Amino acid sequence: MAEVFTGSFTQQEPIPEDAIDAAVAVMRHGRLHRYNTIPGETAEAALLEQEFAAMVGAQYCLAVASGGYAIATALRAVGVKPGDRVLSNAFTLAPVPGAIAAVGAEPVFVDVTKGLVIDLEDLAGKLDQARVLLLSHMRGHICDMDALMTLCDAAGVTVVEDCAHTMGASWNGVPSGRHGAVGCYSCQTYKHVNAGEGGLLVTDDPEVAARAIMLSGSYMLFDRHVAGPTPETFETIKYDTPNISGRMDNLRAAILRPQLRRLDAQIAKWHARYQAVEDGLRDTPGLTVISRPEAEHFVGSSIQFLLSGWQTPAIKAVLSRCAARGVELKWFGGVEPVGFTSRYDSWRYAKSPVLPASDAVLSSIIDMRVPLTFSLDDCALIARIIRAEVSAVFQQG
């Protein structure tokens, strides 16, 4: 009888007890708004910013309502204006082109490689088309950041990093989000810390930080940001930066602070589960495992593999056969966006020329979440099911 997986691909771990206690304490005193403090009190949101800045080695940090809001705020803070063009990955998710559209700019999509990272050769040929690159570390895959920054610095292109899938990851020992001018992170349920929604923005540039704080809706209370720049930095910025309210509240910040303290332990658990799935998929006929560079310290909260050269009916057969056995896979080759999968050509507000090289890669990407509610045995079982169904369809072809 064929094995079946009965777990959930969307069930997260419960919020830790110390985070629940911290949240209850905020609810008991009622001061949920980040600027609603009593004398001598530092708000939970301000403490979160201070602790996250220290964790990644940044001068400044701002806690906001979502990762997408963090990205749009970063673009505004580095000077992107309506009508500007912004370089970005062809392999990404809707909030990234959405952030570009939110500021009235236009994306210039850059090809993706079979390693699922931005194509540096294609990027080099397009650097003269924009002055900002919004780099998405999509699904946790980090490109050669040293080479990318060399290209961008030489061309005078500012890099904003979308680190929604790479909080806790690094390239050559440098935390993700710390190579470019601004790093943006997500605290949404399916990311590496869970507040339901939420985002964080880090930078070493005091003017960028000041603009971001004003944009988030500081109401001239910027002196309450312990991870913000000096009040003098705001002197001119405070008059010409609009309030586009998107603050994080103290309740979410209280939930997140204890989770940050155990992030390294969580990453180790993700790595073990990722490895169990990857080991089970290696050498499957017709299936390509994505190799990870030695310089990349990644977080295995999801896993991708390629069915290169497969026709659409065969890929759909794999998806349906795995689903029948309880394994939920997502495919980035579909013409219509489904759930959390989409393509650069899914967003009709962000028109782009056809990218044949990217289309060939996207059409072969299979994606799967690896929640920490899975055991190592679960991961081995899931890999056996995928291996069996891929092999069966491959042999039929």
Coordinates of C-alpha atoms in Angstrom, one line a residue:
M1 CA 0.0 0.0 0.0
A2 CA 1.4 3.4 -1.0
E3 CA 2.6 5.7 1.8
V4 CA 0.6 8.8 2.5
F5 CA 1.6 12.0 4.4
T6 CA -1.2 13.3 6.6
G7 CA 0.5 16.5 8.0
S8 CA -0.2 20.1 7.2
F9 CA 2.0 22.3 5.1
T10 CA 0.6 25.4 6.6
Q11 CA 0.6 24.6 10.3
Q12 CA 3.2 26.6 12.2
E13 CA 4.7 26.0 15.6
P14 CA 2.8 27.6 18.5
I15 CA 4.0 31.0 19.7
P16 CA 6.5 30.4 22.6
E17 CA 5.2 30.8 26.1
D18 CA 7.5 33.7 26.9
A19 CA 6.2 35.5 23.8
I20 CA 2.6 34.8 24.9
D21 CA 3.4 36.2 28.3
A22 CA 5.0 39.3 26.8
A23 CA 1.9 39.8 24.6
V24 CA -0.5 39.4 27.5
A25 CA 1.5 42.0 29.5
V26 CA 1.1 44.5 26.7
M27 CA -2.7 43.7 26.5
R28 CA -3.0 44.2 30.3
H29 CA -1.4 47.6 30.3
G30 CA -3.2 48.6 27.1
R31 CA -0.4 50.7 25.5
L32 CA -0.4 48.9 22.1
H33 CA 0.6 52.0 20.0
R34 CA 4.3 52.3 19.8
Y35 CA 4.3 55.9 20.9
N36 CA 1.9 55.4 23.8
T37 CA 4.4 55.1 26.7
I38 CA 4.7 56.2 30.3
P39 CA 7.6 58.1 31.7
G40 CA 10.7 56.0 31.8
E41 CA 9.3 53.3 29.5
T42 CA 10.8 52.1 26.3
A43 CA 8.2 50.7 23.9
E44 CA 8.3 47.1 22.8
A45 CA 8.6 48.2 19.2
A46 CA 11.7 50.3 20.0
L47 CA 13.3 47.5 22.0
L48 CA 12.7 45.1 19.0
E49 CA 14.4 47.6 16.7
Q50 CA 17.3 47.9 19.0
E51 CA 17.7 44.1 19.4
F52 CA 17.3 43.4 15.7
A53 CA 19.8 46.1 14.7
A54 CA 22.3 44.5 17.1
M55 CA 21.6 41.0 15.7
V56 CA 22.5 42.0 12.1
G57 CA 25.1 44.6 12.9
A58 CA 23.1 47.6 11.6
Q59 CA 23.2 51.2 12.8
Y60 CA 19.5 51.7 12.5
C61 CA 16.3 49.6 12.4
L62 CA 12.6 50.4 11.9
A63 CA 9.7 48.1 12.7
V64 CA 6.7 48.4 10.4
A65 CA 3.4 46.8 9.5
S66 CA 4.6 44.3 6.9
G67 CA 7.6 43.2 4.8
G68 CA 6.0 44.7 1.7
Y69 CA 5.6 48.1 3.5
A70 CA 9.2 47.9 4.5
I71 CA 10.3 47.5 0.8
A72 CA 8.1 50.3 -0.4
T73 CA 9.3 52.6 2.4
A74 CA 12.9 51.7 1.6
L75 CA 12.4 52.6 -2.1
R76 CA 10.9 55.9 -1.1
A77 CA 13.7 56.6 1.4
V78 CA 16.5 56.0 -1.1
G79 CA 14.8 58.5 -3.5
V80 CA 12.7 56.4 -5.9
K81 CA 10.1 58.7 -7.5
P82 CA 7.1 58.1 -9.7
G83 CA 8.2 57.2 -13.2
D84 CA 11.6 55.9 -12.2
R85 CA 12.7 52.5 -13.3
V86 CA 13.8 49.9 -10.7
L87 CA 15.7 46.7 -11.5
S88 CA 14.4 43.5 -9.9
N89 CA 14.4 39.7 -10.2
A90 CA 12.2 37.9 -12.7
F91 CA 11.9 35.2 -10.0
T92 CA 10.1 36.8 -7.1
L93 CA 6.7 37.2 -5.4
A94 CA 3.9 39.7 -5.8
P95 CA 4.9 42.1 -2.9
V96 CA 8.2 43.0 -4.7
P97 CA 6.7 44.4 -8.0
G98 CA 3.9 45.6 -5.8
A99 CA 6.2 47.7 -3.8
I100 CA 7.7 49.2 -7.0
A101 CA 4.2 50.0 -8.2
A102 CA 3.3 51.5 -4.9
V103 CA 5.8 54.2 -5.4
G104 CA 4.7 54.8 -9.0
A105 CA 7.9 53.3 -10.4
E106 CA 8.3 50.7 -13.2
P107 CA 10.2 47.4 -12.8
V108 CA 13.0 46.2 -15.1
F109 CA 13.1 42.5 -14.6
V110 CA 16.4 40.7 -14.6
D111 CA 16.8 37.0 -15.6
V112 CA 17.0 34.1 -13.1
T113 CA 19.6 31.3 -13.3
K114 CA 19.1 27.6 -12.7
G115 CA 20.5 28.3 -9.3
L116 CA 17.4 30.4 -8.7
V117 CA 19.4 33.6 -8.2
I118 CA 19.6 36.8 -10.2
D119 CA 21.6 36.4 -13.4
L120 CA 24.6 38.7 -12.9
E121 CA 25.5 38.8 -16.6
D122 CA 22.0 40.0 -17.5
L123 CA 22.1 42.4 -14.6
A124 CA 25.4 43.9 -15.8
G125 CA 23.8 44.6 -19.2
K126 CA 20.8 46.4 -17.6
L127 CA 22.5 48.5 -14.9
D128 CA 22.4 51.6 -17.1
Q129 CA 18.5 51.4 -17.1
A130 CA 18.0 52.3 -13.5
R131 CA 19.7 53.7 -10.4
V132 CA 18.1 51.3 -7.9
L133 CA 18.1 47.5 -7.7
L134 CA 15.5 45.8 -5.6
L135 CA 17.1 42.4 -5.0
S136 CA 14.9 39.6 -3.9
H137 CA 16.6 36.7 -2.2
M138 CA 13.7 34.6 -3.5
R139 CA 12.9 31.5 -1.5
G140 CA 16.1 32.0 0.5
H141 CA 18.5 31.7 -2.4
I142 CA 21.4 34.2 -2.2
C143 CA 23.5 35.1 -5.2
D144 CA 27.2 36.0 -5.1
M145 CA 26.7 39.2 -3.1
D146 CA 30.4 40.2 -3.4
A147 CA 30.2 40.1 -7.2
L148 CA 26.8 41.8 -7.3
M149 CA 27.9 44.7 -5.1
T150 CA 31.0 45.2 -7.2
L151 CA 28.8 45.6 -10.3
C152 CA 26.3 47.8 -8.6
D153 CA 28.9 50.0 -6.8
A154 CA 30.8 50.6 -10.1
A155 CA 27.5 51.6 -11.9
G156 CA 26.3 53.8 -9.0
V157 CA 23.3 51.6 -8.5
T158 CA 21.8 51.5 -4.9
V159 CA 20.8 48.1 -3.7
V160 CA 17.7 47.4 -1.6
E161 CA 17.6 43.8 -0.3
D162 CA 14.3 41.9 0.1
C163 CA 15.2 39.5 2.8
A164 CA 11.7 38.1 3.4
H165 CA 13.1 34.5 3.0
T166 CA 16.6 35.1 4.4
M167 CA 16.3 36.5 8.0
G168 CA 19.1 34.7 9.7
A169 CA 21.0 33.8 6.5
S170 CA 24.3 35.2 5.3
W171 CA 26.8 35.4 2.5
N172 CA 30.5 34.9 3.4
G173 CA 29.6 35.6 7.0
V174 CA 27.8 38.9 6.2
P175 CA 24.1 38.8 7.3
S176 CA 21.5 38.9 4.5
G177 CA 20.3 42.5 4.2
R178 CA 23.7 44.0 5.1
H179 CA 25.3 44.2 1.7
G180 CA 23.1 46.8 0.2
A181 CA 22.0 50.3 1.4
V182 CA 18.8 48.9 3.0
G183 CA 17.7 45.4 4.1
C184 CA 13.9 44.6 4.4
Y185 CA 12.5 41.6 6.3
S186 CA 9.1 40.0 6.9
C187 CA 7.6 38.7 10.1
Q188 CA 4.5 37.2 8.4
T189 CA 3.3 33.8 9.6
Y190 CA 5.2 31.8 7.0
K191 CA 8.6 33.5 7.6
H192 CA 11.3 32.9 10.2
V193 CA 9.6 34.8 13.0
N194 CA 5.9 34.9 13.3
A195 CA 3.8 37.9 14.2
G196 CA 1.1 37.2 11.7
E197 CA 2.2 40.3 9.8
G198 CA 5.0 42.7 10.3
G199 CA 8.3 43.9 8.8
L200 CA 11.7 45.3 9.7
L201 CA 14.0 47.7 7.8
V202 CA 17.7 48.2 8.5
T203 CA 20.3 50.6 7.2
D204 CA 23.5 52.4 8.1
D205 CA 22.5 55.6 6.4
P206 CA 21.1 58.1 8.9
E207 CA 19.2 60.1 6.3
V208 CA 17.6 57.0 4.8
A209 CA 16.7 55.9 8.4
A210 CA 15.2 59.3 9.2
R211 CA 13.1 59.3 6.0
A212 CA 11.8 55.8 6.7
I213 CA 10.8 56.7 10.3
M214 CA 9.0 59.8 9.1
L215 CA 7.3 57.8 6.3
S216 CA 6.1 55.2 8.8
G217 CA 4.2 57.9 10.7
S218 CA 6.3 59.1 13.6
Y219 CA 4.3 62.2 14.3
M220 CA 7.5 64.1 15.3
L221 CA 8.1 61.5 18.0
F222 CA 11.3 60.2 16.3
D223 CA 13.3 60.7 19.5
R224 CA 11.6 57.6 20.9
H225 CA 13.4 55.4 18.4
V226 CA 16.5 54.1 20.3
A227 CA 17.7 52.4 17.0
G228 CA 17.2 55.6 15.0
P229 CA 19.5 58.5 14.0
T230 CA 20.0 61.6 16.1
P231 CA 17.3 64.3 16.2
E232 CA 19.5 66.6 14.2
T233 CA 19.2 64.3 11.2
F234 CA 15.5 65.0 11.0
E235 CA 15.8 68.8 10.9
T236 CA 15.0 69.2 7.2
I237 CA 13.7 65.7 6.5
K238 CA 10.7 66.1 8.9
Y239 CA 9.2 68.9 6.9
D240 CA 9.2 67.4 3.4
T241 CA 8.6 63.6 4.1
P242 CA 5.0 62.5 4.0
N243 CA 3.4 60.4 6.7
I244 CA 2.4 57.1 5.1
S245 CA 1.4 55.3 8.3
G246 CA 2.6 51.8 8.6
R247 CA 4.1 51.4 12.1
M248 CA 4.4 48.1 14.0
D249 CA 2.5 48.0 17.2
N250 CA 3.8 46.9 20.6
L251 CA 1.8 43.7 20.7
R252 CA 3.5 42.3 17.6
A253 CA 6.9 43.5 18.8
A254 CA 6.4 41.8 22.1
I255 CA 5.6 38.5 20.3
L256 CA 8.7 38.8 18.1
R257 CA 11.4 39.7 20.7
P258 CA 11.5 36.2 22.3
Q259 CA 11.4 34.6 18.9
L260 CA 14.5 36.5 17.7
R261 CA 16.4 35.2 20.7
R262 CA 15.9 31.6 19.6
L263 CA 16.2 32.2 15.8
D264 CA 19.6 30.4 15.6
A265 CA 18.1 27.3 17.2
Q266 CA 15.2 27.4 14.8
I267 CA 17.5 27.7 11.8
A268 CA 19.4 24.6 12.9
K269 CA 16.0 22.7 12.9
W270 CA 15.1 24.0 9.5
H271 CA 18.5 23.0 8.1
A272 CA 18.1 19.4 9.4
R273 CA 14.6 19.1 7.8
Y274 CA 15.8 20.6 4.5
Q275 CA 18.7 18.2 4.5
A276 CA 16.4 15.2 5.1
V277 CA 14.2 16.2 2.1
E278 CA 17.2 17.0 -0.1
D279 CA 19.0 13.7 0.7
G280 CA 15.9 11.8 -0.2
L281 CA 15.5 13.5 -3.5
R282 CA 19.1 13.2 -4.7
D283 CA 19.7 11.1 -7.8
T284 CA 16.0 10.9 -8.7
P285 CA 15.8 10.5 -12.4
G286 CA 14.5 13.6 -14.2
L287 CA 14.8 15.8 -11.0
T288 CA 17.5 18.3 -10.3
V289 CA 18.4 19.3 -6.8
I290 CA 19.5 23.0 -6.4
S291 CA 23.2 23.2 -5.3
R292 CA 24.0 25.7 -2.6
P293 CA 27.3 27.6 -2.7
E294 CA 29.7 27.1 0.2
A295 CA 29.6 30.9 0.9
E296 CA 25.9 30.8 1.4
H297 CA 24.5 30.1 4.9
F298 CA 20.8 29.6 4.1
V299 CA 17.6 28.9 6.1
G300 CA 15.9 25.8 4.8
S301 CA 12.3 26.9 5.5
S302 CA 11.4 25.9 1.9
I303 CA 13.0 23.7 -0.7
Q304 CA 13.0 23.9 -4.5
F305 CA 13.9 21.4 -7.2
L306 CA 13.8 21.5 -11.0
L307 CA 12.0 19.3 -13.5
S308 CA 14.0 20.7 -16.4
G309 CA 12.7 20.0 -19.9
W310 CA 9.5 18.5 -18.7
Q311 CA 6.2 19.3 -20.5
T312 CA 3.3 20.8 -18.7
P313 CA 1.1 17.7 -18.6
A314 CA 3.9 15.7 -17.0
I315 CA 4.5 18.3 -14.4
K316 CA 0.8 18.6 -13.6
A317 CA 0.7 14.8 -13.3
V318 CA 3.5 14.9 -10.7
L319 CA 1.7 17.7 -8.7
S320 CA -1.6 15.8 -8.7
R321 CA -0.1 12.4 -7.8
C322 CA 1.9 13.9 -4.9
A323 CA -1.2 15.8 -3.8
A324 CA -3.2 12.6 -3.7
R325 CA -0.6 11.3 -1.3
G326 CA -0.7 14.4 0.9
V327 CA 2.3 16.3 -0.4
E328 CA 1.6 19.9 -1.4
L329 CA 3.9 21.2 -4.1
K330 CA 3.8 24.5 -5.9
W331 CA 4.8 25.1 -9.5
F332 CA 6.2 28.4 -10.8
G333 CA 5.5 27.5 -14.4
G334 CA 1.7 28.0 -14.4
V335 CA 0.3 30.7 -16.6
E336 CA -2.2 31.8 -13.9
P337 CA -0.9 32.8 -10.5
V338 CA -2.0 30.4 -7.7
G339 CA -1.7 31.3 -4.0
F340 CA 1.9 32.1 -3.3
T341 CA 3.3 31.3 -6.8
S342 CA 3.5 33.8 -9.6
R343 CA 5.7 34.9 -12.5
Y344 CA 7.1 38.2 -13.6
D345 CA 4.4 38.2 -16.3
S346 CA 1.6 37.6 -13.8
W347 CA 1.4 41.3 -12.9
R348 CA -0.2 43.3 -15.7
Y349 CA 0.4 46.6 -13.9
A350 CA 4.2 45.8 -14.3
K351 CA 4.6 45.2 -18.0
S352 CA 7.8 43.5 -19.2
P353 CA 9.2 42.1 -22.4
V354 CA 9.3 38.3 -22.6
L355 CA 12.3 36.7 -20.9
P356 CA 12.9 33.4 -22.6
A357 CA 15.8 32.3 -20.4
S358 CA 13.8 33.0 -17.2
D359 CA 10.7 31.3 -18.7
A360 CA 12.7 28.1 -19.2
V361 CA 13.8 28.2 -15.6
L362 CA 10.5 29.2 -14.1
S363 CA 8.6 26.5 -16.0
S364 CA 10.7 23.9 -14.2
I365 CA 10.6 25.1 -10.6
I366 CA 8.8 23.0 -8.0
D367 CA 8.5 24.6 -4.6
M368 CA 7.6 23.1 -1.1
R369 CA 7.3 24.6 2.4
V370 CA 9.3 22.9 5.2
P371 CA 7.5 24.0 8.4
L372 CA 9.1 23.1 11.7
T373 CA 6.0 21.2 12.6
F374 CA 7.4 18.4 10.4
S375 CA 9.5 15.8 12.0
L376 CA 12.7 14.4 10.4
D377 CA 10.7 11.2 9.7
D378 CA 8.0 13.3 8.0
C379 CA 10.6 14.9 5.8
A380 CA 12.0 11.5 4.8
L381 CA 8.5 10.3 4.0
I382 CA 7.7 13.3 1.9
A383 CA 10.9 12.9 -0.1
R384 CA 10.1 9.2 -0.7
I385 CA 6.6 10.2 -2.0
I386 CA 8.0 12.9 -4.3
R387 CA 10.8 10.5 -5.5
A388 CA 8.3 7.8 -6.3
E389 CA 5.9 10.0 -8.2
V390 CA 8.5 11.9 -10.2
S391 CA 10.1 8.5 -11.1
A392 CA 6.8 7.0 -12.1
V393 CA 5.9 10.0 -14.4
F394 CA 9.4 10.2 -15.8
Q395 CA 9.4 6.5 -16.8
Q396 CA 6.1 7.0 -18.6
G397 CA 7.6 9.8 -20.7

